[in-house]
């Protein structure tokens, strides 16, 4: 199992199989950390009435769609990171763990020089506002913003960005296997849920989702970092930054499945091409720029009436928090079962089943909590 989530200075000078495996588990932990956080922020938004065609209403809907598109791609990143764990001989029971907000993730000590924020994986759940959007931007900070720790031939953590951690993971694999195969690279129980259809142009991805070699691992990391942080650059653009400065390479763009129904002949995908051409960093930057420019106000969010730790929670709040916790526990159990070969659930369906649970918490007037217990009278 992964050690307590603390980014301690490196005490090792040599890559080992076990250290590479721990980095791979941390990669899954990062994706598992972002998904509930982004879902919490997204579901805090009060959606406008359908007949509201104002500019602010359109911005509110677009902000919601931006965050949803990122959540869908985080599920893809979760799949690829979990596949990498299996390729590197990690036991499936050790892959998926519940995130704890308010503490750091192992090997990471993030820093965003644009905002001068650091340690922002030490996050507090909340509605869409300047604090949570700042955290989301810092999580997705491009590696190119900090190149001081770019040499990972020996372990060199804590890392300043998620991209640095992934880069180190690849260096670690090569270092461990420099004299011959060490990892099994087994594809048994790996998932390929983001490709469909015989028509190449309609496939979700243009890379292998199963990871059977170092080349596959490298492509998976390039996709994760390319979609999240943005395209790798030798020279950074100059501030003020805009979304268009952080494009996703065509090879790493995601084209989602769109299913028509009897009532909706021309449905819009939840991760449309109009959004997924920019990285997660770029998409979140677009929201921030719209507000900072004065063109739009912050979307309306649900009002709060109680803190999750309060013993004065109403029955509706307690029920909503309990159902969210139970639903997320079931989600994690399902993931472990899938990557153990015992479940064939659809990842899209599983994520969309989670969406109403934090929404119900916001509607009840309490911040969603993904790891929660009922407060006792002494608390």
Coordinates of C-alpha atoms in Angstrom, one line a residue:
X1 CA 0.0 0.0 0.0
X2 CA 1.0 3.6 -0.6
X3 CA 2.6 5.4 2.4
X4 CA 0.9 8.3 4.1
X5 CA 0.4 11.2 1.7
X6 CA 3.3 13.4 2.6
X7 CA 5.9 14.8 0.2
X8 CA 9.1 14.2 2.0
X9 CA 12.6 15.0 0.6
X10 CA 14.1 12.2 -1.4
X11 CA 16.3 9.8 0.7
X12 CA 16.9 7.3 -2.1
X13 CA 19.5 7.7 -4.8
X14 CA 18.6 4.7 -6.9
X15 CA 15.5 3.6 -8.8
X16 CA 14.1 0.3 -7.7
X17 CA 11.2 -1.8 -8.9
X18 CA 9.3 -1.0 -5.7
X19 CA 9.9 2.8 -6.0
X20 CA 8.7 2.8 -9.6
X21 CA 5.6 0.9 -8.5
X22 CA 4.9 3.4 -5.7
X23 CA 5.2 6.2 -8.3
X24 CA 2.6 4.4 -10.5
X25 CA 0.3 4.0 -7.5
X26 CA 0.7 7.7 -6.8
X27 CA -0.2 8.5 -10.5
X28 CA -3.6 6.7 -9.9
X29 CA -3.9 8.6 -6.5
X30 CA -3.5 11.9 -8.4
X31 CA -6.2 11.1 -10.9
X32 CA -8.4 9.9 -8.0
X33 CA -7.7 13.1 -6.1
X34 CA -8.8 15.3 -9.0
X35 CA -12.0 13.6 -10.1
X36 CA -14.0 14.1 -6.8
X37 CA -12.6 17.6 -6.4
X38 CA -13.7 18.7 -9.9
X39 CA -17.1 16.9 -9.5
X40 CA -17.6 18.8 -6.3
X41 CA -16.9 22.2 -7.9
X42 CA -18.9 21.4 -11.0
X43 CA -22.1 20.3 -9.1
X44 CA -22.0 23.4 -7.0
X45 CA -23.2 25.4 -10.0
X46 CA -26.9 26.3 -10.1
X47 CA -27.8 25.8 -13.7
X48 CA -30.0 28.5 -15.4
X49 CA -33.5 27.9 -16.5
X50 CA -33.7 26.4 -20.0
X51 CA -35.3 29.5 -21.5
X52 CA -32.7 31.8 -20.1
X53 CA -30.7 33.0 -23.1
X54 CA -28.6 35.7 -21.4
X55 CA -24.9 35.9 -21.8
X56 CA -24.4 35.1 -18.2
X57 CA -26.6 32.0 -18.5
X58 CA -24.5 30.8 -21.5
X59 CA -21.3 31.4 -19.6
X60 CA -22.7 29.4 -16.6
X61 CA -23.6 26.5 -18.9
X62 CA -20.2 26.7 -20.6
X63 CA -18.3 26.7 -17.3
X64 CA -20.2 23.6 -16.2
X65 CA -19.4 21.9 -19.6
X66 CA -15.7 22.8 -19.3
X67 CA -15.4 21.1 -15.9
X68 CA -17.5 18.1 -17.1
X69 CA -15.2 17.6 -20.1
X70 CA -12.2 17.6 -17.8
X71 CA -13.9 15.0 -15.5
X72 CA -14.5 12.7 -18.4
X73 CA -10.8 12.9 -19.4
X74 CA -9.8 12.3 -15.8
X75 CA -11.6 9.0 -16.1
X76 CA -9.5 8.2 -19.1
X77 CA -6.3 9.2 -17.2
X78 CA -7.4 7.0 -14.3
X79 CA -7.8 4.1 -16.7
X80 CA -4.4 4.5 -18.3
X81 CA -2.6 5.0 -14.9
X82 CA -4.3 1.8 -13.6
X83 CA -3.3 -0.1 -16.7
X84 CA 0.3 1.1 -16.1
X85 CA 0.1 -0.3 -12.6
X86 CA -0.9 -3.7 -13.8
X87 CA 1.9 -3.6 -16.5
X88 CA 4.4 -2.8 -13.7
X89 CA 3.2 -5.8 -11.6
X90 CA 1.2 -3.8 -8.9
X91 CA -1.4 -5.9 -7.1
X92 CA -4.9 -4.6 -8.1
X93 CA -6.0 -4.3 -4.5
X94 CA -3.3 -1.6 -4.0
X95 CA -4.2 0.5 -6.9
X96 CA -7.3 2.5 -6.0
X97 CA -7.5 4.4 -2.7
X98 CA -9.9 7.1 -1.4
X99 CA -8.4 10.6 -1.5
X100 CA -8.0 12.6 1.7
X101 CA -8.3 16.3 1.2
X102 CA -6.3 18.5 3.5
X103 CA -3.1 16.5 3.2
X104 CA -0.6 16.3 0.4
X105 CA 0.0 13.4 -2.0
X106 CA 3.2 11.5 -1.8
X107 CA 6.1 12.7 -3.9
X108 CA 4.3 16.0 -4.8
X109 CA 4.9 19.5 -3.6
X110 CA 3.3 21.6 -6.3
X111 CA 4.1 25.2 -7.1
X112 CA 2.6 27.6 -9.6
X113 CA 4.8 30.7 -10.2
X114 CA 1.9 32.4 -11.9
X115 CA -0.2 32.5 -8.7
X116 CA 2.7 32.0 -6.3
X117 CA 0.7 29.3 -4.6
X118 CA 2.4 26.2 -3.3
X119 CA 1.3 22.9 -1.7
X120 CA -2.0 23.3 -3.4
X121 CA -2.8 19.6 -3.4
X122 CA -3.5 20.4 0.3
X123 CA -7.0 21.4 -1.0
X124 CA -10.3 22.2 0.7
X125 CA -13.5 21.1 -1.0
X126 CA -15.8 23.9 -2.0
X127 CA -18.0 25.6 -4.6
X128 CA -16.8 27.2 -7.8
X129 CA -15.0 30.4 -6.7
X130 CA -11.5 32.0 -6.9
X131 CA -10.1 29.6 -4.3
X132 CA -11.2 26.3 -5.9
X133 CA -10.5 27.5 -9.5
X134 CA -7.0 28.5 -8.4
X135 CA -6.4 25.1 -6.9
X136 CA -7.7 23.5 -10.2
X137 CA -5.2 25.6 -12.2
X138 CA -2.4 24.8 -9.9
X139 CA -3.1 21.0 -10.1
X140 CA -2.8 21.2 -13.9
X141 CA 0.2 23.6 -13.9
X142 CA 2.4 22.8 -17.0
X143 CA 5.7 21.2 -16.2
X144 CA 7.4 23.9 -18.4
X145 CA 6.6 26.5 -15.7
X146 CA 9.2 24.8 -13.4
X147 CA 12.2 23.1 -14.9
X148 CA 14.5 23.2 -11.9
X149 CA 14.1 19.5 -11.2
X150 CA 14.3 18.1 -14.7
X151 CA 16.9 15.4 -14.1
X152 CA 15.2 12.2 -13.0
X153 CA 18.0 9.7 -13.8
X154 CA 18.0 9.3 -10.0
X155 CA 14.9 9.9 -8.0
X156 CA 14.5 13.6 -7.4
X157 CA 11.4 14.3 -5.4
X158 CA 9.2 16.0 -4.2
X159 CA 8.1 17.1 -7.7
X160 CA 6.7 20.6 -8.4
X161 CA 4.2 19.4 -11.0
X162 CA 2.3 16.3 -11.9
X163 CA 4.1 16.2 -15.2
X164 CA 7.4 16.1 -13.4
X165 CA 6.2 13.1 -11.4
X166 CA 5.1 11.3 -14.6
X167 CA 8.4 12.1 -16.3
X168 CA 10.3 10.7 -13.3
X169 CA 8.2 7.5 -13.5
X170 CA 9.3 6.9 -17.1
X171 CA 13.0 7.5 -16.1
X172 CA 12.5 5.1 -13.3
X173 CA 11.2 2.3 -15.6
X174 CA 14.2 2.7 -17.9
X175 CA 16.6 2.8 -15.0
X176 CA 15.3 -0.4 -13.5
X177 CA 15.2 -2.3 -16.8
X178 CA 18.5 -1.0 -18.2
X179 CA 20.0 -4.5 -17.9
X180 CA 17.0 -6.5 -19.0
X181 CA 13.3 -7.1 -18.3
X182 CA 12.1 -6.6 -14.7
X183 CA 8.5 -5.8 -15.1
X184 CA 5.9 -8.3 -16.4
X185 CA 4.1 -5.9 -18.8
X186 CA 1.1 -8.1 -18.6
X187 CA -2.1 -6.7 -20.2
X188 CA -4.4 -9.2 -18.4
X189 CA -7.4 -7.2 -17.0
X190 CA -6.2 -3.9 -18.4
X191 CA -9.1 -1.8 -19.7
X192 CA -9.8 -0.3 -23.2
X193 CA -13.0 1.5 -22.6
X194 CA -12.2 4.7 -24.5
X195 CA -12.2 3.3 -28.1
X196 CA -15.1 2.1 -30.1
X197 CA -16.3 1.7 -33.7
X198 CA -14.5 0.3 -36.7
X199 CA -14.2 3.8 -38.3
X200 CA -10.8 5.2 -37.2
X201 CA -12.1 8.8 -37.4
X202 CA -14.7 8.0 -34.8
X203 CA -12.3 6.2 -32.4
X204 CA -11.8 7.9 -29.0
X205 CA -8.0 7.7 -29.1
X206 CA -5.2 7.2 -31.5
X207 CA -2.9 5.4 -29.0
X208 CA -2.8 2.0 -27.4
X209 CA -4.8 2.0 -24.1
X210 CA -3.3 -1.4 -23.1
X211 CA 0.3 -1.0 -21.9
X212 CA 2.5 -3.9 -22.9
X213 CA 5.8 -2.1 -23.4
X214 CA 7.8 1.0 -22.4
X215 CA 6.6 2.7 -25.7
X216 CA 3.0 2.2 -24.7
X217 CA 3.8 3.6 -21.2
X218 CA 5.4 6.7 -22.8
X219 CA 2.4 7.3 -25.1
X220 CA 0.0 7.0 -22.1
X221 CA 2.0 9.5 -20.1
X222 CA 2.2 11.9 -23.1
X223 CA -1.6 11.8 -23.4
X224 CA -2.2 12.3 -19.7
X225 CA 0.2 15.3 -19.5
X226 CA -0.8 16.6 -22.9
X227 CA -4.5 16.7 -22.1
X228 CA -3.9 17.9 -18.6
X229 CA -1.1 20.4 -18.6
X230 CA -0.9 21.1 -22.3
X231 CA 1.5 20.7 -25.1
X232 CA 5.2 20.5 -24.2
X233 CA 7.0 23.7 -25.2
X234 CA 10.7 24.6 -25.4
X235 CA 9.7 28.2 -24.9
X236 CA 6.7 29.3 -22.8
X237 CA 4.3 31.9 -24.0
X238 CA 4.3 35.2 -22.3
X239 CA 1.6 36.2 -19.8
X240 CA -1.2 37.1 -19.6
X241 CA -1.9 33.5 -20.6
X242 CA -5.0 32.4 -22.7
X243 CA -6.5 29.0 -23.3
X244 CA -5.4 29.0 -26.9
X245 CA -1.7 29.0 -25.8
X246 CA -2.2 25.5 -24.3
X247 CA -3.4 23.3 -27.1
X248 CA -3.6 19.5 -27.1
X249 CA -1.8 17.7 -29.9
X250 CA -4.2 16.1 -32.3
X251 CA -2.8 12.6 -31.5
X252 CA -3.8 13.0 -27.9
X253 CA -7.2 14.6 -28.3
X254 CA -10.2 12.6 -27.1
X255 CA -13.3 12.0 -29.3
X256 CA -16.1 10.8 -27.1
X257 CA -18.9 8.5 -27.9
X258 CA -22.2 10.2 -28.7
X259 CA -25.4 8.2 -28.6
X260 CA -28.6 9.4 -30.3
X261 CA -31.9 8.8 -28.7
X262 CA -35.5 9.0 -29.8
X263 CA -35.9 12.4 -28.3
X264 CA -32.5 13.8 -29.1
X265 CA -31.4 13.1 -32.7
X266 CA -28.3 15.4 -32.6
X267 CA -26.9 15.2 -29.1
X268 CA -23.8 17.2 -28.1
X269 CA -20.9 15.2 -26.6
X270 CA -20.0 15.9 -23.0
X271 CA -16.4 16.5 -24.1
X272 CA -16.9 18.3 -27.4
X273 CA -14.2 19.1 -29.9
X274 CA -14.7 22.8 -29.1
X275 CA -13.3 22.2 -25.7
X276 CA -10.9 19.3 -25.9
X277 CA -8.6 21.1 -28.2
X278 CA -7.3 22.9 -25.1
X279 CA -5.6 21.3 -22.1
X280 CA -7.2 21.2 -18.7
X281 CA -5.0 24.1 -17.7
X282 CA -6.2 26.0 -20.7
X283 CA -9.9 25.3 -20.1
X284 CA -9.7 26.3 -16.5
X285 CA -7.8 29.4 -17.6
X286 CA -10.6 30.3 -19.9
X287 CA -13.1 30.4 -17.0
X288 CA -10.7 32.6 -15.0
X289 CA -10.1 35.0 -17.9
X290 CA -13.8 35.4 -18.5
X291 CA -14.3 36.5 -15.0
X292 CA -11.1 38.6 -14.5
X293 CA -11.8 40.5 -17.7
X294 CA -15.1 41.7 -16.2
X295 CA -17.1 40.2 -19.1
X296 CA -18.9 37.6 -16.8
X297 CA -19.7 37.2 -13.2
X298 CA -19.1 34.0 -11.2
X299 CA -21.8 31.4 -11.9
X300 CA -24.4 31.2 -9.1
X301 CA -23.7 28.3 -6.7
X302 CA -25.8 26.6 -4.1
X303 CA -25.9 28.4 -0.7
X304 CA -24.5 26.6 2.3
X305 CA -26.4 26.2 5.6
X306 CA -24.1 23.8 7.5
X307 CA -20.5 22.6 7.7
X308 CA -20.0 18.9 7.2
X309 CA -18.3 18.6 10.6
X310 CA -21.3 20.2 12.4
X311 CA -23.3 18.1 14.8
X312 CA -26.3 20.2 13.8
X313 CA -26.7 18.6 10.4
X314 CA -30.3 18.2 9.2
X315 CA -31.6 14.8 8.3
X316 CA -31.5 15.7 4.6
X317 CA -27.9 16.8 4.9
X318 CA -26.9 13.6 6.8
X319 CA -28.6 11.4 4.3
X320 CA -27.0 13.2 1.3
X321 CA -23.5 12.9 2.8
X322 CA -24.0 9.3 3.7
X323 CA -25.3 8.4 0.3
X324 CA -22.3 10.1 -1.3
X325 CA -19.8 8.3 0.9
X326 CA -21.5 4.9 0.2
X327 CA -21.7 5.6 -3.5
X328 CA -18.0 6.5 -3.7
X329 CA -17.0 3.5 -1.7
X330 CA -19.0 1.3 -4.1
X331 CA -17.3 3.1 -7.0
X332 CA -13.8 2.3 -5.6
X333 CA -14.8 -1.3 -5.0
X334 CA -16.0 -1.5 -8.6
X335 CA -12.7 -0.2 -9.9
X336 CA -10.7 -2.7 -7.9
X337 CA -13.0 -5.5 -9.2
X338 CA -12.7 -4.3 -12.8
X339 CA -8.9 -4.3 -12.8
X340 CA -9.0 -7.7 -10.9
X341 CA -11.0 -9.2 -13.8
X342 CA -14.2 -9.6 -11.7
X343 CA -16.4 -6.8 -13.1
X344 CA -17.3 -5.5 -16.6
X345 CA -18.9 -2.2 -15.6
X346 CA -18.7 0.8 -18.0
X347 CA -16.5 3.6 -16.6
X348 CA -18.7 6.3 -18.2
X349 CA -21.8 5.0 -16.6
X350 CA -20.1 4.6 -13.2
X351 CA -18.9 8.3 -13.3
X352 CA -22.3 9.6 -14.3
X353 CA -23.9 7.7 -11.5
X354 CA -21.7 9.6 -9.1
X355 CA -22.9 13.1 -10.4
X356 CA -26.2 13.3 -8.6
X357 CA -24.7 12.4 -5.2
X358 CA -22.6 15.6 -4.7
X359 CA -25.4 17.6 -6.3
X360 CA -27.8 16.4 -3.6
X361 CA -25.4 17.5 -1.0
X362 CA -25.2 21.0 -2.4
X363 CA -29.0 21.2 -2.7
X364 CA -29.2 20.2 1.0
X365 CA -26.9 23.1 1.8
X366 CA -23.7 21.2 2.7
X367 CA -20.4 20.8 0.9
X368 CA -20.0 17.3 -0.5
X369 CA -17.5 15.0 1.4
X370 CA -16.1 11.9 -0.2
X371 CA -14.7 10.5 3.0
X372 CA -17.0 11.3 5.9
X373 CA -18.4 10.0 9.2
X374 CA -21.4 11.2 11.1
X375 CA -20.3 13.7 13.7
X376 CA -20.8 12.5 17.3
X377 CA -22.2 14.7 20.1
X378 CA -18.7 15.3 21.4
X379 CA -17.5 16.8 18.2

